């Protein structure tokens, strides 16, 4: 952790002069993620389901100084590629070249740190795949069988399932463009021979049915070997429960011979005279791509893949890929009789759904990798949100509102706020800070609060390591963020801004400890949001190639965070790490990414045509132009130098913690109270409230309330009200309760909203309806917390609440 040695270039690809090989006596970890299919752009569900999850674990392994490599690449053979090539009127090779480049660019932007990102359409793939096939053939694990398959006389070839379409045979469906493998309308899985009125996707003619011979992997004969492997490694490797469930379901149902060949041209050729016109089925050769991509990385690939005594294989994927990795691929390797490195641990995600429906590559529904980049929302926000929302045990939902809430309340108000508070204070000039120099923490061991914090942080780091070792990534991230919360609490409790004037040596301990936590957070969060860690290192003034570390020795240092950074180290220039995402921006993105990509493209084209038509019609005469300019000039002069009205934001409200020092009934109105309220000013404010029929007079005495202080004063039955007390009401307005700050909240302190730090208006302009616009989003939630939209009304002592009204409105 404190070893500031050079070992990286700050890019997402780890630098290395020569390929890494297993090291005797060291922990050697081989990491793969499901090879993304190359016929489309990956969406967010694809990214979290495989490559991003694997990247987090790979980065964690490097932090722990394990000897780890991460292999991935595009899956390029098969029917889907041929079909896409037909749609785009090009060759399968051209399709693969196009989309491989797109995938590579998307993953580069997402900071995915592959050691090798390859592809399966390589000579190495053919070599490895054919070698495995020959071993299976020699060992008699393959059989031959005859299948019936559509044949197109016009195209003179057998048609793979996706090259046939027709009417769906499912009663009540009758979709006329069902594919030979599945009907997209009703979702039923099909065989090409089941389609009504089948037709060739290329020439549209009706195919005939012919017999064709194929090769099958005899899974039933390999069952004993497979079961021994599954029973051993599923326990020893801590397989995720969804992987165990799916695998045992396949075993219980009984294994069946699995066809491994296809009548296609685009694929690895079968090295057998009888089957020389066929290629291997994509789900036979695709997992072998992990091996061939490693062979592109190093010619000594067998030291990784045929070395189970010294290498641990971790694989990451979505749940639809499980049987191919826990049944078919290991059976294939076991059947060769060679000493393969079989998968130790599999980490499987459920589905990430999008807003009200499902992500779909084929239909273009959801946010895709290139879309994320185009939003200008930073990559660390996307990574953080996807990982906090990782569907580890059940499907989860992507929503723009939730993305905004997590950015504003967790990244900005918690993590970013902590780091910026610490570094900004240290960077202050010596009259009010430390002149950018880490102070000396002398005497820290004698401070009980600081020692207690160190113990708590040390425990958190141990829990983090335990979670990450078990590939519980979401839990690891949550634990790391808890340390940021502890840091904020420590700063608030110690009130460092007062200590600097009253007890400089204790303040130095506090700030040295807090700066150590900043560095520790950069370490713990590097696997999840590496761009955040790079920026923190920059602001701490460490070299770009500083190697972050989390070895056992570093774990010990975490218990003494005041010793993590050396006293006297000069930091760099602090700057905010995160930017607020507004409600208006979220609504813009929700609208922008609604529907399918095809719908969005059509909408964009339509809007472009409309703009062009408008420009063509906009032929204004010179006289009209001059008149228009003259009118605008006159209007500008009449307005003078009036300033532009600020955006209507919750930060414009001046809500403070107030204390009712006296309350009595209004002398001229039976329904009104008149209160004297201390809001931290020289004199209390007079406030008139219509609460008589809801709250007894004795309950209005000497209690803390939330007070809106910058409404324009208004006379109410002869008494001028200088503020407004916030209260919540139920849906039929029969019950009203005061919004109460925590008991320990300081009188006069401003009530804030995480992510909104702007200055309040002196007085709200009633003509602009600022309060009326914002009030509709003030409410109580199910936990009785007072909120603006999804953000709690917050004080230094905690959030503001009501006694019993849930989901009520606040006014």
Short mmCIF file of N, CA and C in Angstrom, two decimals, residues 519-614:
data_model
loop_
_atom_site.label_atom_id
_atom_site.label_comp_id
_atom_site.label_asym_id
_atom_site.label_seq_id
_atom_site.Cartn_x
_atom_site.Cartn_y
_atom_site.Cartn_z
N UNK A 519 -5.82 7.42 0.78
CA UNK A 519 -4.96 6.53 0.00
C UNK A 519 -5.46 5.09 0.06
N UNK A 520 -5.91 4.66 1.22
CA UNK A 520 -6.44 3.30 1.37
C UNK A 520 -7.65 3.09 0.46
N UNK A 521 -8.52 4.09 0.39
CA UNK A 521 -9.69 3.99 -0.49
C UNK A 521 -9.27 3.89 -1.96
N UNK A 522 -8.22 4.60 -2.34
CA UNK A 522 -7.71 4.48 -3.71
C UNK A 522 -7.29 3.04 -3.99
N UNK A 523 -6.70 2.38 -3.00
CA UNK A 523 -6.30 0.97 -3.16
C UNK A 523 -7.51 0.06 -3.26
N UNK A 524 -8.42 0.16 -2.29
CA UNK A 524 -9.55 -0.75 -2.22
C UNK A 524 -10.50 -0.59 -3.39
N UNK A 525 -10.62 0.62 -3.90
CA UNK A 525 -11.58 0.88 -4.98
C UNK A 525 -10.96 0.77 -6.36
N UNK A 526 -9.64 0.58 -6.45
CA UNK A 526 -8.99 0.46 -7.76
C UNK A 526 -9.59 -0.65 -8.62
N UNK A 527 -9.91 -1.83 -8.07
CA UNK A 527 -10.53 -2.85 -8.93
C UNK A 527 -11.87 -2.41 -9.50
N UNK A 528 -12.58 -1.58 -8.78
CA UNK A 528 -13.93 -1.20 -9.18
C UNK A 528 -13.95 0.06 -10.04
N UNK A 529 -13.26 1.11 -9.60
CA UNK A 529 -13.27 2.38 -10.34
C UNK A 529 -11.82 2.89 -10.46
N UNK A 530 -11.04 2.26 -11.33
CA UNK A 530 -9.61 2.60 -11.43
C UNK A 530 -9.34 4.04 -11.83
N UNK A 531 -10.23 4.66 -12.61
CA UNK A 531 -9.99 6.05 -12.99
C UNK A 531 -10.10 6.96 -11.78
N UNK A 532 -10.96 6.62 -10.82
CA UNK A 532 -11.03 7.37 -9.55
C UNK A 532 -9.69 7.25 -8.83
N UNK A 533 -9.15 6.05 -8.75
CA UNK A 533 -7.89 5.83 -8.03
C UNK A 533 -6.75 6.59 -8.68
N UNK A 534 -6.73 6.61 -10.01
CA UNK A 534 -5.68 7.36 -10.71
C UNK A 534 -5.76 8.84 -10.38
N UNK A 535 -6.98 9.38 -10.32
CA UNK A 535 -7.15 10.80 -10.03
C UNK A 535 -6.76 11.11 -8.58
N UNK A 536 -7.09 10.20 -7.65
CA UNK A 536 -6.69 10.41 -6.26
C UNK A 536 -5.17 10.43 -6.13
N UNK A 537 -4.50 9.50 -6.80
CA UNK A 537 -3.03 9.48 -6.77
C UNK A 537 -2.47 10.79 -7.33
N UNK A 538 -3.10 11.30 -8.36
CA UNK A 538 -2.65 12.56 -8.95
C UNK A 538 -2.81 13.70 -7.94
N UNK A 539 -3.97 13.74 -7.26
CA UNK A 539 -4.19 14.80 -6.29
C UNK A 539 -3.30 14.63 -5.06
N UNK A 540 -2.90 13.40 -4.78
CA UNK A 540 -1.95 13.16 -3.68
C UNK A 540 -0.51 13.42 -4.11
N UNK A 541 -0.33 13.68 -5.41
CA UNK A 541 1.00 14.01 -5.95
C UNK A 541 1.94 12.80 -5.95
N UNK A 542 1.40 11.64 -6.33
CA UNK A 542 2.24 10.47 -6.54
C UNK A 542 2.40 10.24 -8.05
N UNK A 543 3.50 9.63 -8.46
CA UNK A 543 3.74 9.44 -9.89
C UNK A 543 2.62 8.64 -10.55
N UNK A 544 2.43 8.90 -11.84
CA UNK A 544 1.38 8.24 -12.62
C UNK A 544 1.55 6.72 -12.60
N UNK A 545 2.82 6.25 -12.50
CA UNK A 545 3.07 4.81 -12.55
C UNK A 545 3.18 4.19 -11.15
N UNK A 546 2.66 4.89 -10.13
CA UNK A 546 2.68 4.33 -8.78
C UNK A 546 1.89 3.03 -8.72
N UNK A 547 2.47 2.02 -8.12
CA UNK A 547 1.82 0.72 -8.01
C UNK A 547 1.04 0.64 -6.70
N UNK A 548 -0.28 0.52 -6.82
CA UNK A 548 -1.11 0.31 -5.64
C UNK A 548 -0.99 -1.15 -5.22
N UNK A 549 -1.09 -1.39 -3.93
CA UNK A 549 -0.85 -2.75 -3.43
C UNK A 549 -1.75 -3.02 -2.23
N UNK A 550 -2.09 -4.30 -2.06
CA UNK A 550 -2.91 -4.70 -0.93
C UNK A 550 -2.47 -6.09 -0.45
N UNK A 551 -1.19 -6.22 -0.21
CA UNK A 551 -0.65 -7.48 0.29
C UNK A 551 -0.94 -7.61 1.78
N UNK A 552 -0.55 -8.74 2.37
CA UNK A 552 -0.80 -8.96 3.80
C UNK A 552 -0.15 -7.86 4.65
N UNK A 553 1.06 -7.43 4.25
CA UNK A 553 1.73 -6.35 4.99
C UNK A 553 0.95 -5.06 4.91
N UNK A 554 0.35 -4.78 3.76
CA UNK A 554 -0.46 -3.58 3.60
C UNK A 554 -1.72 -3.64 4.46
N UNK A 555 -2.26 -4.84 4.61
CA UNK A 555 -3.44 -5.00 5.46
C UNK A 555 -3.14 -4.59 6.89
N UNK A 556 -1.93 -4.90 7.37
CA UNK A 556 -1.54 -4.49 8.71
C UNK A 556 -1.48 -2.97 8.82
N UNK A 557 -0.97 -2.32 7.75
CA UNK A 557 -0.88 -0.85 7.76
C UNK A 557 -2.26 -0.21 7.86
N UNK A 558 -3.28 -0.88 7.31
CA UNK A 558 -4.62 -0.28 7.32
C UNK A 558 -5.14 -0.09 8.73
N UNK A 559 -4.60 -0.83 9.71
CA UNK A 559 -5.03 -0.67 11.10
C UNK A 559 -4.42 0.58 11.74
N UNK A 560 -3.43 1.15 11.07
CA UNK A 560 -2.78 2.39 11.54
C UNK A 560 -2.76 3.38 10.38
N UNK A 561 -3.95 3.85 9.96
CA UNK A 561 -4.00 4.70 8.76
C UNK A 561 -3.17 5.97 8.85
N UNK A 562 -2.85 6.43 10.08
CA UNK A 562 -2.03 7.65 10.21
C UNK A 562 -0.58 7.41 9.78
N UNK A 563 -0.20 6.15 9.60
CA UNK A 563 1.15 5.83 9.14
C UNK A 563 1.21 5.48 7.65
N UNK A 564 0.07 5.51 6.97
CA UNK A 564 0.05 5.09 5.55
C UNK A 564 0.82 6.09 4.68
N UNK A 565 0.58 7.37 4.86
CA UNK A 565 1.29 8.40 4.08
C UNK A 565 2.38 9.02 4.94
N UNK A 566 3.55 9.21 4.39
CA UNK A 566 4.66 9.77 5.19
C UNK A 566 4.43 11.23 5.53
N UNK A 567 4.69 11.57 6.79
CA UNK A 567 4.62 12.98 7.19
C UNK A 567 5.62 13.78 6.37
N UNK A 568 5.21 14.96 5.96
CA UNK A 568 6.07 15.81 5.14
C UNK A 568 5.84 15.66 3.65
N UNK A 569 5.06 14.63 3.25
CA UNK A 569 4.77 14.47 1.82
C UNK A 569 3.91 15.64 1.35
N UNK A 570 4.26 16.20 0.20
CA UNK A 570 3.52 17.34 -0.34
C UNK A 570 2.49 16.84 -1.34
N UNK A 571 1.23 17.16 -1.11
CA UNK A 571 0.17 16.70 -2.01
C UNK A 571 0.06 17.62 -3.21
N UNK A 572 -0.76 17.21 -4.17
CA UNK A 572 -0.99 18.01 -5.36
C UNK A 572 -2.15 18.98 -5.18
N UNK A 573 -2.88 19.23 -6.26
CA UNK A 573 -3.96 20.22 -6.23
C UNK A 573 -5.29 19.49 -6.13
N UNK A 574 -6.03 19.67 -5.02
CA UNK A 574 -7.34 19.00 -4.88
C UNK A 574 -8.35 19.57 -5.87
N UNK A 575 -9.29 18.72 -6.27
CA UNK A 575 -10.38 19.14 -7.15
C UNK A 575 -11.54 18.18 -6.94
N UNK A 576 -12.78 18.63 -7.15
CA UNK A 576 -13.93 17.73 -6.99
C UNK A 576 -13.79 16.50 -7.90
N UNK A 577 -14.16 15.35 -7.36
CA UNK A 577 -13.98 14.08 -8.08
C UNK A 577 -15.22 13.65 -8.85
N UNK A 578 -16.37 14.15 -8.43
CA UNK A 578 -17.62 13.76 -9.07
C UNK A 578 -18.49 14.99 -9.28
N UNK A 579 -19.34 14.90 -10.29
CA UNK A 579 -20.24 16.00 -10.62
C UNK A 579 -21.68 15.53 -10.48
N UNK A 580 -22.50 16.40 -9.95
CA UNK A 580 -23.92 16.05 -9.75
C UNK A 580 -24.60 15.75 -11.09
N UNK A 581 -25.47 14.74 -11.09
CA UNK A 581 -26.32 14.44 -12.24
C UNK A 581 -27.71 14.96 -11.92
N UNK A 582 -28.23 15.86 -12.74
CA UNK A 582 -29.50 16.51 -12.43
C UNK A 582 -30.69 15.69 -12.88
N UNK A 583 -31.82 16.03 -12.32
CA UNK A 583 -33.09 15.38 -12.69
C UNK A 583 -33.37 15.61 -14.18
N UNK A 584 -33.09 16.81 -14.65
CA UNK A 584 -33.35 17.13 -16.06
C UNK A 584 -32.47 16.29 -16.98
N UNK A 585 -31.21 16.07 -16.59
CA UNK A 585 -30.32 15.24 -17.41
C UNK A 585 -30.82 13.80 -17.47
N UNK A 586 -31.27 13.29 -16.33
CA UNK A 586 -31.79 11.93 -16.28
C UNK A 586 -33.00 11.78 -17.20
N UNK A 587 -33.90 12.74 -17.15
CA UNK A 587 -35.08 12.67 -18.02
C UNK A 587 -34.67 12.74 -19.49
N UNK A 588 -33.66 13.52 -19.78
CA UNK A 588 -33.16 13.61 -21.16
C UNK A 588 -32.64 12.25 -21.62
N UNK A 589 -31.83 11.58 -20.76
CA UNK A 589 -31.28 10.29 -21.15
C UNK A 589 -32.36 9.22 -21.24
N UNK A 590 -33.32 9.27 -20.33
CA UNK A 590 -34.39 8.27 -20.39
C UNK A 590 -35.15 8.38 -21.71
N UNK A 591 -35.40 9.61 -22.11
CA UNK A 591 -36.10 9.82 -23.38
C UNK A 591 -35.22 9.43 -24.56
N UNK A 592 -33.94 9.79 -24.47
CA UNK A 592 -33.02 9.52 -25.58
C UNK A 592 -32.87 8.03 -25.85
N UNK A 593 -32.83 7.23 -24.78
CA UNK A 593 -32.59 5.80 -24.95
C UNK A 593 -33.86 4.97 -24.82
N UNK A 594 -35.02 5.60 -25.00
CA UNK A 594 -36.27 4.86 -24.98
C UNK A 594 -36.42 4.09 -26.30
N UNK A 595 -37.15 2.96 -26.25
CA UNK A 595 -37.38 2.18 -27.46
C UNK A 595 -36.14 1.44 -27.91
N UNK A 596 -36.14 1.03 -29.16
CA UNK A 596 -35.01 0.28 -29.71
C UNK A 596 -34.05 1.20 -30.43
N UNK A 597 -32.86 0.67 -30.74
CA UNK A 597 -31.90 1.47 -31.50
C UNK A 597 -32.46 1.85 -32.86
N UNK A 598 -33.22 0.93 -33.47
CA UNK A 598 -33.83 1.23 -34.77
C UNK A 598 -34.81 2.39 -34.64
N UNK A 599 -35.62 2.36 -33.55
CA UNK A 599 -36.56 3.47 -33.33
C UNK A 599 -35.82 4.79 -33.14
N UNK A 600 -34.72 4.72 -32.36
CA UNK A 600 -33.96 5.94 -32.08
C UNK A 600 -33.31 6.49 -33.35
N UNK A 601 -32.78 5.59 -34.18
CA UNK A 601 -32.18 6.03 -35.44
C UNK A 601 -33.22 6.66 -36.36
N UNK A 602 -34.42 6.04 -36.41
CA UNK A 602 -35.49 6.57 -37.24
C UNK A 602 -35.91 7.95 -36.76
N UNK A 603 -36.00 8.09 -35.42
CA UNK A 603 -36.38 9.37 -34.83
C UNK A 603 -35.35 10.45 -35.18
N UNK A 604 -34.06 10.08 -35.07
CA UNK A 604 -32.99 11.04 -35.36
C UNK A 604 -33.04 11.47 -36.84
N UNK A 605 -33.28 10.48 -37.72
CA UNK A 605 -33.36 10.79 -39.15
C UNK A 605 -34.55 11.72 -39.44
N UNK A 606 -35.67 11.44 -38.78
CA UNK A 606 -36.87 12.26 -38.98
C UNK A 606 -36.64 13.69 -38.51
N UNK A 607 -36.02 13.82 -37.32
CA UNK A 607 -35.73 15.15 -36.79
C UNK A 607 -34.77 15.90 -37.70
N UNK A 608 -33.79 15.18 -38.25
CA UNK A 608 -32.82 15.83 -39.15
C UNK A 608 -33.53 16.35 -40.41
N UNK A 609 -34.46 15.53 -40.94
CA UNK A 609 -35.20 15.97 -42.13
C UNK A 609 -36.07 17.19 -41.82
N UNK A 610 -36.70 17.18 -40.64
CA UNK A 610 -37.55 18.31 -40.26
C UNK A 610 -36.74 19.59 -40.13
N UNK A 611 -35.54 19.48 -39.54
CA UNK A 611 -34.68 20.67 -39.40
C UNK A 611 -34.27 21.19 -40.77
N UNK A 612 -33.93 20.24 -41.68
CA UNK A 612 -33.54 20.63 -43.03
C UNK A 612 -34.69 21.36 -43.74
N UNK A 613 -35.92 20.82 -43.58
CA UNK A 613 -37.09 21.45 -44.20
C UNK A 613 -37.31 22.85 -43.65
N UNK A 614 -37.13 22.99 -42.34
CA UNK A 614 -37.32 24.31 -41.73
C UNK A 614 -36.30 25.31 -42.24
#
